[in-house]
Each structure stands twice: as structure tokens, then as C-alpha cells.
Short mmCIF file of C-alpha atoms in Angstrom, two decimals:
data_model
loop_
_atom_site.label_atom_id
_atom_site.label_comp_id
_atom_site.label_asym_id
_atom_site.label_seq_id
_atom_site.Cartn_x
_atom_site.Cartn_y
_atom_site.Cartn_z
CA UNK A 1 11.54 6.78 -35.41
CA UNK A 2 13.06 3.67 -33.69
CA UNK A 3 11.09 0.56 -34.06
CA UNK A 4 9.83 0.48 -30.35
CA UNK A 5 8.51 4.19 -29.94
CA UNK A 6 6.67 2.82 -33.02
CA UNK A 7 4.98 -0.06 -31.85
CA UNK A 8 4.08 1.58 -28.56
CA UNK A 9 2.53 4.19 -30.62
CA UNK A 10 0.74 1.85 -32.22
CA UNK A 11 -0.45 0.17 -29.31
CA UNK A 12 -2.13 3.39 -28.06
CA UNK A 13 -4.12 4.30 -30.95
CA UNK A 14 -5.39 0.93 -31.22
CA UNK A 15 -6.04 0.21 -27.50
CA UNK A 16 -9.34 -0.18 -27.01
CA UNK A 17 -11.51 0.79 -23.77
CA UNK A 18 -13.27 -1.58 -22.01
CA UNK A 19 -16.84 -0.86 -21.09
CA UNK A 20 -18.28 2.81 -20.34
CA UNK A 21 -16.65 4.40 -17.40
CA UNK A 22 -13.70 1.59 -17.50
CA UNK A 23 -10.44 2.26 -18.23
CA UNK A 24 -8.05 1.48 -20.91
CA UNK A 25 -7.60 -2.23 -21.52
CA UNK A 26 -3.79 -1.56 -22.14
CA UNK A 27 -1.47 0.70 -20.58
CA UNK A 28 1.85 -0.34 -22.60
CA UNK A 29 5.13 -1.59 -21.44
CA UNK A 30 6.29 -0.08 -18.18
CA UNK A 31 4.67 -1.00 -14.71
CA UNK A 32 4.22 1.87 -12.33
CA UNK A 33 7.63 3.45 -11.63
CA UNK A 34 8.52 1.76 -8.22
CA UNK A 35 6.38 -1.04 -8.25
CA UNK A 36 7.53 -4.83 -7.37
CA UNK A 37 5.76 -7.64 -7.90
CA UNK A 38 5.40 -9.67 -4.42
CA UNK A 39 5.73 -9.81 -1.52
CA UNK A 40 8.22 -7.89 0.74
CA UNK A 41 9.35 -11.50 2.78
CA UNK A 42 9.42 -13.17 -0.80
CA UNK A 43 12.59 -14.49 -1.85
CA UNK A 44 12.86 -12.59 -5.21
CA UNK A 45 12.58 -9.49 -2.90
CA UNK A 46 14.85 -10.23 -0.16
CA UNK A 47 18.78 -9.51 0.05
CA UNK A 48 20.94 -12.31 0.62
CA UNK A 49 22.27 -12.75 4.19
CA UNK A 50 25.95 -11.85 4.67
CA UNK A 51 26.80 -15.03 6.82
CA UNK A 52 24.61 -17.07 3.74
CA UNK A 53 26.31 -20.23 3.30
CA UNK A 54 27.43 -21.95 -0.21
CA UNK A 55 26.96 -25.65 -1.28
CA UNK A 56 30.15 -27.55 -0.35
CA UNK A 57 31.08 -28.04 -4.11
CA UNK A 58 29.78 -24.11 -4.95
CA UNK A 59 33.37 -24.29 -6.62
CA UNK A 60 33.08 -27.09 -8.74
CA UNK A 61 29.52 -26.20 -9.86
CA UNK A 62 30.54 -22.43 -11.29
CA UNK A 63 33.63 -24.13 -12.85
CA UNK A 64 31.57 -27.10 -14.53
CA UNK A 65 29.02 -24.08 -15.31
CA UNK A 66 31.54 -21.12 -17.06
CA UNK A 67 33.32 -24.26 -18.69
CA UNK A 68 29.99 -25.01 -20.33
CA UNK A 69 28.54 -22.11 -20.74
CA UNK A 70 31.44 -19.56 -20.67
CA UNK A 71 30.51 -16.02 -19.16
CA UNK A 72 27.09 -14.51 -18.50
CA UNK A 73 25.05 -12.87 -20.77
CA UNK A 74 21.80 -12.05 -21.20
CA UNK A 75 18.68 -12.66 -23.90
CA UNK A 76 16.65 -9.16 -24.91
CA UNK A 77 15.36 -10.08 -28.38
CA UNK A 78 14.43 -13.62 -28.09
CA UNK A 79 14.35 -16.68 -25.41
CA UNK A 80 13.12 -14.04 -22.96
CA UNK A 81 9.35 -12.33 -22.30
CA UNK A 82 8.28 -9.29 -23.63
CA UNK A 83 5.68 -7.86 -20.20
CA UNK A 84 2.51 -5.82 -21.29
CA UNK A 85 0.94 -3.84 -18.42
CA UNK A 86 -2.69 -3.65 -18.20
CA UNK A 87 -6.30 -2.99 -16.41
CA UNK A 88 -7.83 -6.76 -16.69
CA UNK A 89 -11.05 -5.15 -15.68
CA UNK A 90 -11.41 -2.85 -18.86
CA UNK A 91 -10.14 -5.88 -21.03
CA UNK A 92 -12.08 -8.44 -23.32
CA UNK A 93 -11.71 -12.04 -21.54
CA UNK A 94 -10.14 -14.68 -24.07
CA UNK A 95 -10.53 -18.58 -22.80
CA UNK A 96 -7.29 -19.52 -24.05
CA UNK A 97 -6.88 -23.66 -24.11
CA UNK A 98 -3.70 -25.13 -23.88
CA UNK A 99 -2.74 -26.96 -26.89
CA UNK A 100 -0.98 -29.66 -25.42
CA UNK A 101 -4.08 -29.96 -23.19
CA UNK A 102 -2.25 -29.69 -19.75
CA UNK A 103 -2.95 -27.02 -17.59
CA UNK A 104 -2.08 -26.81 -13.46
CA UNK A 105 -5.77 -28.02 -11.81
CA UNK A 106 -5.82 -24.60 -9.76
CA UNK A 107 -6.07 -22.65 -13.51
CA UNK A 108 -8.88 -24.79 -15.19
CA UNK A 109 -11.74 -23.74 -12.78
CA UNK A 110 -14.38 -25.10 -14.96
CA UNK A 111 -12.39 -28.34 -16.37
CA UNK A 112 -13.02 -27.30 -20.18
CA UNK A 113 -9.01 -26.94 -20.59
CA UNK A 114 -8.95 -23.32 -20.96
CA UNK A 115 -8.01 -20.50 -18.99
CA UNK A 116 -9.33 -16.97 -18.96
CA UNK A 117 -6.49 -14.09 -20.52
CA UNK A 118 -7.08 -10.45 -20.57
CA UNK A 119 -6.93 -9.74 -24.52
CA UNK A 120 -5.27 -6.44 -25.32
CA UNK A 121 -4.88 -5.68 -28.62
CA UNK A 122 -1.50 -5.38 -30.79
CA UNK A 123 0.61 -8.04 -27.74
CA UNK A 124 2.82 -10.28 -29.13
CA UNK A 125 4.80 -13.46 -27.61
CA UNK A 126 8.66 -13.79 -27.72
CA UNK A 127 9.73 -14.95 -31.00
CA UNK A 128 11.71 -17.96 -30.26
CA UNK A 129 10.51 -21.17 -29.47
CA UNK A 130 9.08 -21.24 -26.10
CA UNK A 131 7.18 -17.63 -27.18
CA UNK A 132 6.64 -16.72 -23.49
CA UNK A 133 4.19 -14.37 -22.68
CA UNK A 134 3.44 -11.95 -19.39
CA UNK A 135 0.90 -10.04 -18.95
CA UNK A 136 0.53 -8.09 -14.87
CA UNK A 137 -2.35 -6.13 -13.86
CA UNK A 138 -0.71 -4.31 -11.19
CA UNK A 139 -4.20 -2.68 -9.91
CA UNK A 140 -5.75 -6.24 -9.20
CA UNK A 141 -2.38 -7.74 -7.94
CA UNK A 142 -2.50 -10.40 -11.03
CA UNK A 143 0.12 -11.57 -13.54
CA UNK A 144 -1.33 -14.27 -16.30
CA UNK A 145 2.36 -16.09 -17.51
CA UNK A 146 2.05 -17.81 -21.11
CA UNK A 147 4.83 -20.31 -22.59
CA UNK A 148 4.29 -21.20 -26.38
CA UNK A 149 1.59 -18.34 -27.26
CA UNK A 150 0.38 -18.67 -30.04
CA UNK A 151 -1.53 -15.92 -32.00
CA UNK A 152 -3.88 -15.91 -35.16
CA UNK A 153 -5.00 -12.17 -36.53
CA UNK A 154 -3.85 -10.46 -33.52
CA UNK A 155 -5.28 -12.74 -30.84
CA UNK A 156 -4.32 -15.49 -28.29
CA UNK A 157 -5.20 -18.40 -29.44
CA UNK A 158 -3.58 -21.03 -27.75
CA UNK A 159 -0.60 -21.87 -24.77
CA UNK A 160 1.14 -24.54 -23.77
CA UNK A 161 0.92 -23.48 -20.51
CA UNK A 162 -0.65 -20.75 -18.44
CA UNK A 163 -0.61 -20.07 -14.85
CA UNK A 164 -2.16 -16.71 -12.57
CA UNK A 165 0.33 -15.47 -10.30
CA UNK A 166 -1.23 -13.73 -7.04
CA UNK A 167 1.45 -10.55 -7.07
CA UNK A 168 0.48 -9.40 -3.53
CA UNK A 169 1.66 -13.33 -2.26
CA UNK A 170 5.40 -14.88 -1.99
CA UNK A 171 5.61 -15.92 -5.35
CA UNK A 172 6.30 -19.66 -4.55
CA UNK A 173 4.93 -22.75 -4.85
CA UNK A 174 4.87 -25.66 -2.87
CA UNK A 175 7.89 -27.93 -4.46
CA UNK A 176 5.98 -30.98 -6.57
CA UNK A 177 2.96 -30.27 -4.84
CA UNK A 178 -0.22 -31.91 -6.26
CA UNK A 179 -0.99 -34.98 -9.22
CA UNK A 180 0.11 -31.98 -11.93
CA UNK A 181 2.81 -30.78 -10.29
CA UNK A 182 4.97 -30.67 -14.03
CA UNK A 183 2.03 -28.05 -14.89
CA UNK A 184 3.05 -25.30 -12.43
CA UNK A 185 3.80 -21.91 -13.68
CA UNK A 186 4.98 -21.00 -17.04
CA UNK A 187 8.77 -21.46 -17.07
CA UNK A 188 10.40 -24.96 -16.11
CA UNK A 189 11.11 -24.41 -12.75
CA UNK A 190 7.85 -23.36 -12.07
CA UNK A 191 8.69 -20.09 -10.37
CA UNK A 192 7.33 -16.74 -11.81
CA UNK A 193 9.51 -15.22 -14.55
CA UNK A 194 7.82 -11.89 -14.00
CA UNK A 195 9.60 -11.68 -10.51
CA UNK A 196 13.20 -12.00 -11.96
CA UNK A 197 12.53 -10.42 -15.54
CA UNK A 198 14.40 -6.90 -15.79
CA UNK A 199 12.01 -4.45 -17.26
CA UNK A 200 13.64 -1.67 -19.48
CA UNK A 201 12.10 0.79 -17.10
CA UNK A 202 13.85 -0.10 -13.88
CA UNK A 203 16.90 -0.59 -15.66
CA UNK A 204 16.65 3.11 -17.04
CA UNK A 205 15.57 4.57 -13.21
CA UNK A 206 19.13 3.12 -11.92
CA UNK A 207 16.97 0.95 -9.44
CA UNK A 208 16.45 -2.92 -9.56
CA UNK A 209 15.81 -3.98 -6.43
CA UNK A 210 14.73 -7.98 -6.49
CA UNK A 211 16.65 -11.07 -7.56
CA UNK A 212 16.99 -11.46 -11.09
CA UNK A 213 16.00 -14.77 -12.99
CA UNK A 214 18.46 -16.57 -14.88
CA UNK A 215 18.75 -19.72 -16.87
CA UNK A 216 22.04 -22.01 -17.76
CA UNK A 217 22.71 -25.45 -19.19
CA UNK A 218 24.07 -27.69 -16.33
CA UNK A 219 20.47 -27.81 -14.22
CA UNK A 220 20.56 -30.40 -12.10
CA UNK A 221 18.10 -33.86 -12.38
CA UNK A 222 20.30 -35.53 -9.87
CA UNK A 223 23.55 -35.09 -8.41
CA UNK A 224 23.80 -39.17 -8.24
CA UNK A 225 22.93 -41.21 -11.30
CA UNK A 226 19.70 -42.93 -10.61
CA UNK A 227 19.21 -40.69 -7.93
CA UNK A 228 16.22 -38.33 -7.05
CA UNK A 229 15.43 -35.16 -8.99
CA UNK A 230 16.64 -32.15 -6.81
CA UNK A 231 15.33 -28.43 -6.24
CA UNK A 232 15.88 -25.85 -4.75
CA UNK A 233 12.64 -23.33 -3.12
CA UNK A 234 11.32 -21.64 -4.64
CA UNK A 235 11.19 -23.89 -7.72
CA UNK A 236 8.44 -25.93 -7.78
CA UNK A 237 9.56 -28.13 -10.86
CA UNK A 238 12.36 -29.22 -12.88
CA UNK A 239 13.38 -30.28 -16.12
CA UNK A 240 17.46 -30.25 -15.30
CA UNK A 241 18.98 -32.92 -17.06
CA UNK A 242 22.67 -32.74 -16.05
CA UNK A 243 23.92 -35.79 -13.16
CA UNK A 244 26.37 -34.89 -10.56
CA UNK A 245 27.49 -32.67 -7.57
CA UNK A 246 28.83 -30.57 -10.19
CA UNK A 247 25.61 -29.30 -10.99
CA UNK A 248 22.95 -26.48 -10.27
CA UNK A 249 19.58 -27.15 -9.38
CA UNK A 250 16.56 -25.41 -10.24
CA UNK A 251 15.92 -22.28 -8.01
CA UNK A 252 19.37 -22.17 -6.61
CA UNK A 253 20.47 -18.56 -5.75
CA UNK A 254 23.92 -17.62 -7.24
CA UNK A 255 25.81 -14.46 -5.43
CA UNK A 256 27.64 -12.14 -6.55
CA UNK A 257 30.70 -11.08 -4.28
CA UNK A 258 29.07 -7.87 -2.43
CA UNK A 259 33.11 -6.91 -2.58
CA UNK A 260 33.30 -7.02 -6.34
CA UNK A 261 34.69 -3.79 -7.10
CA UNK A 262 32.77 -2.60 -10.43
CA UNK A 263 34.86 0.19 -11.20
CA UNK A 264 38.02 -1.78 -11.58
CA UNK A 265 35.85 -4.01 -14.25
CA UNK A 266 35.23 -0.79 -16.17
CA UNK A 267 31.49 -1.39 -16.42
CA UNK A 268 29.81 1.43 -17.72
CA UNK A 269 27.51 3.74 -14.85
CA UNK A 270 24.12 2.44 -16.48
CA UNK A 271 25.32 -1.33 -16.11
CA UNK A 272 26.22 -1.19 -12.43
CA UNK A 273 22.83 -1.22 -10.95
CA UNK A 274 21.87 -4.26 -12.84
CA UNK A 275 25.38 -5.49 -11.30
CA UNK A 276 24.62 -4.24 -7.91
CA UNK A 277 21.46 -6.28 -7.97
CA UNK A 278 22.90 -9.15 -8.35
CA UNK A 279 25.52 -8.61 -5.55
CA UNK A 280 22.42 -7.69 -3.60
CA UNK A 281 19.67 -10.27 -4.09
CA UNK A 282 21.66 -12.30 -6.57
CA UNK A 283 20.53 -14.63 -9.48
CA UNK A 284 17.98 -17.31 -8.94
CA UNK A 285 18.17 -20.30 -11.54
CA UNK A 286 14.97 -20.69 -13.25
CA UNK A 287 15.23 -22.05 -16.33
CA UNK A 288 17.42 -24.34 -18.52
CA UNK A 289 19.13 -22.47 -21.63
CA UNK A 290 22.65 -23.04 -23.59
CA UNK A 291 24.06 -20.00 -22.31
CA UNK A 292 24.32 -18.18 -18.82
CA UNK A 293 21.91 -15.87 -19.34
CA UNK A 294 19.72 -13.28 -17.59
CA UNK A 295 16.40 -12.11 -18.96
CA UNK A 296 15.74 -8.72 -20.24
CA UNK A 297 12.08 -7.67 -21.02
CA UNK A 298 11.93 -8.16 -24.85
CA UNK A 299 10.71 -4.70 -25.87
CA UNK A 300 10.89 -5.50 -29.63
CA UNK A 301 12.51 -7.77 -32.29
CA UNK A 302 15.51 -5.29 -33.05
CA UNK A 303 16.22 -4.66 -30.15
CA UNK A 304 16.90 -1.17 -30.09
CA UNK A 305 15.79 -0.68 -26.83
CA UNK A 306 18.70 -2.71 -25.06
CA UNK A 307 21.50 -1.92 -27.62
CA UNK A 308 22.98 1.25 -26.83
CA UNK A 309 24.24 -0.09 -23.50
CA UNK A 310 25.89 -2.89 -24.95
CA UNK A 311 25.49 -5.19 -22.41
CA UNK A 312 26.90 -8.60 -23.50
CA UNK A 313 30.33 -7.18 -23.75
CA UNK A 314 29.62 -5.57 -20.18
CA UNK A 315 28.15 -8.59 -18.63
CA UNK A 316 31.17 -10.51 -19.79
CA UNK A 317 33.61 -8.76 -17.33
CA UNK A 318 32.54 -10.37 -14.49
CA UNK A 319 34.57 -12.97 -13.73
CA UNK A 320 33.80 -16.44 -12.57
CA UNK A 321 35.53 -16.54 -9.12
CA UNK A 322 33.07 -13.73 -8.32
CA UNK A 323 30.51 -16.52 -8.29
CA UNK A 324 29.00 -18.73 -5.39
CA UNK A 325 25.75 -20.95 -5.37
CA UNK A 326 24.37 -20.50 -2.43
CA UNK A 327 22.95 -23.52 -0.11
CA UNK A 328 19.51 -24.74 0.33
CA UNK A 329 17.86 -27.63 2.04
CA UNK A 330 17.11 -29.43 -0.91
CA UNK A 331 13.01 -30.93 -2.26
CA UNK A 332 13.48 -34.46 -3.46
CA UNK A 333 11.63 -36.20 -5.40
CA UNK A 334 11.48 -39.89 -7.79
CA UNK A 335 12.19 -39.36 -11.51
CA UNK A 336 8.90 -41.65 -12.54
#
């Protein structure tokens, strides 16, 4: 039996109900089949404009990026999320504390440092370093977003950051809005990475219909040295080190030529919706990684979920020119 039918078996003999005449804490991997976190106005749900317009030096940027990074790829068994679906209201609560004792002001209610986490049994964080961590409650509209989870016997016991995203809103937050604006959301940029994630469901159904999420190395601080630190909405933060024109910011949208013909790339039929998507709603930067990558839901450490459709190699095929970063009236602020 492959690894992940195991582990989801696993997770329902062990789930555990909440009170009498609740539900089941945990529901497993796979939101409800059609369902989108967000709003229908949100950017990570709307299509990008045919007349959209590209930054001036869109060129250089995707050269200075595929130079650096070479082609895009994508992360599935680590540096991604793995997403557990579940009924907060039949779950035990867990105040989780951040261990680096910085959490965004609108998440520590009661100003103890800690958060409170649905606690499903048998969930697990993303190996790698950042061990990010989603959890969506699609019933109550909630997602709770971990980065660094760590875990002791099976339970949450610390983050180095949480942050409760309202699913039925936009998705965005103000651009360095408040003292602790550096705390917002989970990932760097501050923008929800369950809005771009690609869950192995959708990409099964054929039908991925929201911008996808994607990180690269050449995020922008500046595009002057000693300059301001640039953004793009909907980021909220930053942590872009690279100086110049040549770079991306955080939140920019890259498109994919809508004229792209897919056929003539020889991508396989299951890879072209996850293409299409992109030429649709495109790729929205949101966090800073060595590769060009997009993020598949990390259904297990093997991976044997995502490797029958071989998806590096397909990814690959797309060629750079295809590429265009996309404009935005840029959020500004001083590095100190």
C-alpha cells in the first residue's frame, strides 16, 4: 500500500470526535471538491486582465531570474505545506506560543504569546526548515497558517509564527500596516500560502482555478541601493534581499503567455491545467527560495503522491520568453 493511502488510513482510525453530537475533529487531506478559499474579487481568485501591463524592465527581471534560478519547478516533499482539513469546532484547542516570542498583535488576543490551534491528531509540519503548517476549516471560513511547527509526541508545541486567515475575506493585508508589521502571516511576504498552494485534489479534478504561489531567489529589497524596501499588494511584508531594477518584488504577479501553445511543449494532459492556471491567474511571488518554484501540497515524505506525473521535467518546458511580471503601483517603505 503506498505510503500516503497509509497515513490517511491512519489518520482516520485515530481521529478523534470532539464532544457528543460534534463532528469529527479531522476530515483528512482534501477540501470539499470545488471549494476556494476567498473571496471571488480577491486577487488569488481573479484572472489577469488581457490589456494588464508589465514593469518596464519585465525583460530584464525574468532574464536576471532564469539566469539565477534556471527554469521553474516546483517543491512537493519539502519547502512546501502539507494542508489538513478539519471541523475546528469538534477539535481540542492547543495555545500554541511562538518560540521566538513574536506573534502579529491581531493573533495574541489575551497578550500571553500564544495563539489558539485546532489539535487534530496524527498532523505533521513540512520537513524542511521553515516546517510550515496549514490547517482550513472550510465550515467556519478559517485557515490557522504555522511556519517552524514544532511537534513533541504528536502535538503542536510551538511556531515561529502563526496567523488566522478569514477565508470568506480578500486574503490581503494592508502593506506594513501596524508596529508588527514583520509578524504578518506565516510566509515572508505575508500573504496566505493556502490561497496559492496546489492541493493534490484539484490537481487530480483537472480544475485549478486561482493564482498559484510561488517563491524565487532574486526578491526584491530595493531596486536602488540604499533605497526603500518595495512590494507589491497583496504582500504585506518582505524579506527580498536582491538590489536593482532587475529584480522581483514580493507579491508581484508573473503571466504566463495566454498564447502559449501547450501541445507544441509536449506537456502531458494532467500537467496542462496546472499550466492553464498559470496563463489564467498567473503566479504571485510569495516567498524567497533558491529555485523557481511553485508549491505543491506536501501529501507525504516520499512523495508518491506527486511522482507519477513527473512534473519537474514537465514544468521545465516552459520557456522563459513565455514570462512577464506584471506591473503594480508599488508600497514603499524605510529599511530601519
Amino acid at each position: 500500500m503506498p505510503l500516503r493511502a497509509i497515513i490517511l488510513a491512519l489518520l482516520a482510525i485515530f481521529a478523534v470526535p470532539g464532544p457528543a453530537g460534534a463532528g469529527q475533529c479531522l476530515s483528512g487531506m482534501n477540501p470539499p471538491q470545488g471549494y476556494r478559499p476567498f473571496s471571488a474579487d480577491s486577487p488569488w481568485n481573479t484572472p489577469i486582465a488581457a490589456n494588464a501591463p508589465a514593469f518596464p524592465d519585465s525583460p530584464a527581471m525574468i532574464q536576471t531570474l532564469f539566469q539565477t534560478a534556471g527554469p521553474l519547478t516546483c517543491s512537493f516533499r519539502k519547502w512546501t505545506a502539507p494542508l489538513f482539513v478539519v471541523d475546528s469546532k469538534a477539535c481540542e484547542t492547543v495555545a500554541v506560543p511562538s518560540h521566538k516570542g513574536e506573534l502579529h498583535p491581531s493573533m495574541d488576543e489575551d497578550g500571553d504569546g500564544k495563539v489558539p490551534v485546532p489539535m487534530p491528531p496524527g498532523i505533521w509540519p513540512d520537513p524542511a526548515a521553515d516546517g510550515h503548517l496549514l490547517l482550513m476549516d472550510p465550515g467556519q471560513g478559517k485557515a490557522w497558517e504555522l511556519s517552524q511547527a514544532r511537534m513533541d509526541g504528536g502535538r503542536l508545541v510551538s511556531a515561529s509564527r502563526i496567523f488566522i486567515w478569514d477565508l470568506r475575506g480578500s486574503g490581503v493585508l494592508p502593506p506594513f500596516s501596524g508596529p508588527s508589521w514583520w509578524t504578518a502571516g506565516a510566509v515572508a511576504s505575508g500573504v496566505p500560502f493556502v490561497a496559492g498552494l496546489v492541493t493534490h485534489a484539484e490537481f487530480l479534478s483537472g480544475t485549478i482555478n486561482h493564482a498559484l504561489i510561488c517563491g524565487l531567489p532574486t526578491t526584491r529589497q530595493s531596486s536602488t541601493p540604499g533605497g526603500l524596501l518595495e512590494l507589491c499588494p497583496p504582500a504585506s511584508r518582505s524579506d527580498g534581499k536582491a538590489v536593482g531594477p532587475d529584480s522581483i518584488p514580493m507579491g508581484a504577479r508573473l503571466a504566463l503567455d495566454p498564447g502559449l501553445d501547450l501541445d507544441a511543449l509536449g506537456l502531458s494532459e494532467k500537467v496542462k491545467p496546472l499550466v492553464r492556471a498559470m496563463q489564467r491567474y498567473g503566479l504571485i511571488v510569495g516567498l524567497s527560495s533558491k529555485t523557481f518554484q511553485i508549491y505543491l501540497q506536501n501529501m507525504g515524505p516520499d512523495g508518491a503522491a506527486w511522482n507519477p506525473f513527473n512534473l519537474k521535467n514537465e514544468l521545465a518546458k516552459i520557456p522563459a520568453s513565455a514570462f512577464r511580471v506584471l506591473a503594480c503601483p508599488l508600497a514603499t517603505r524605510t529599511l530601519k
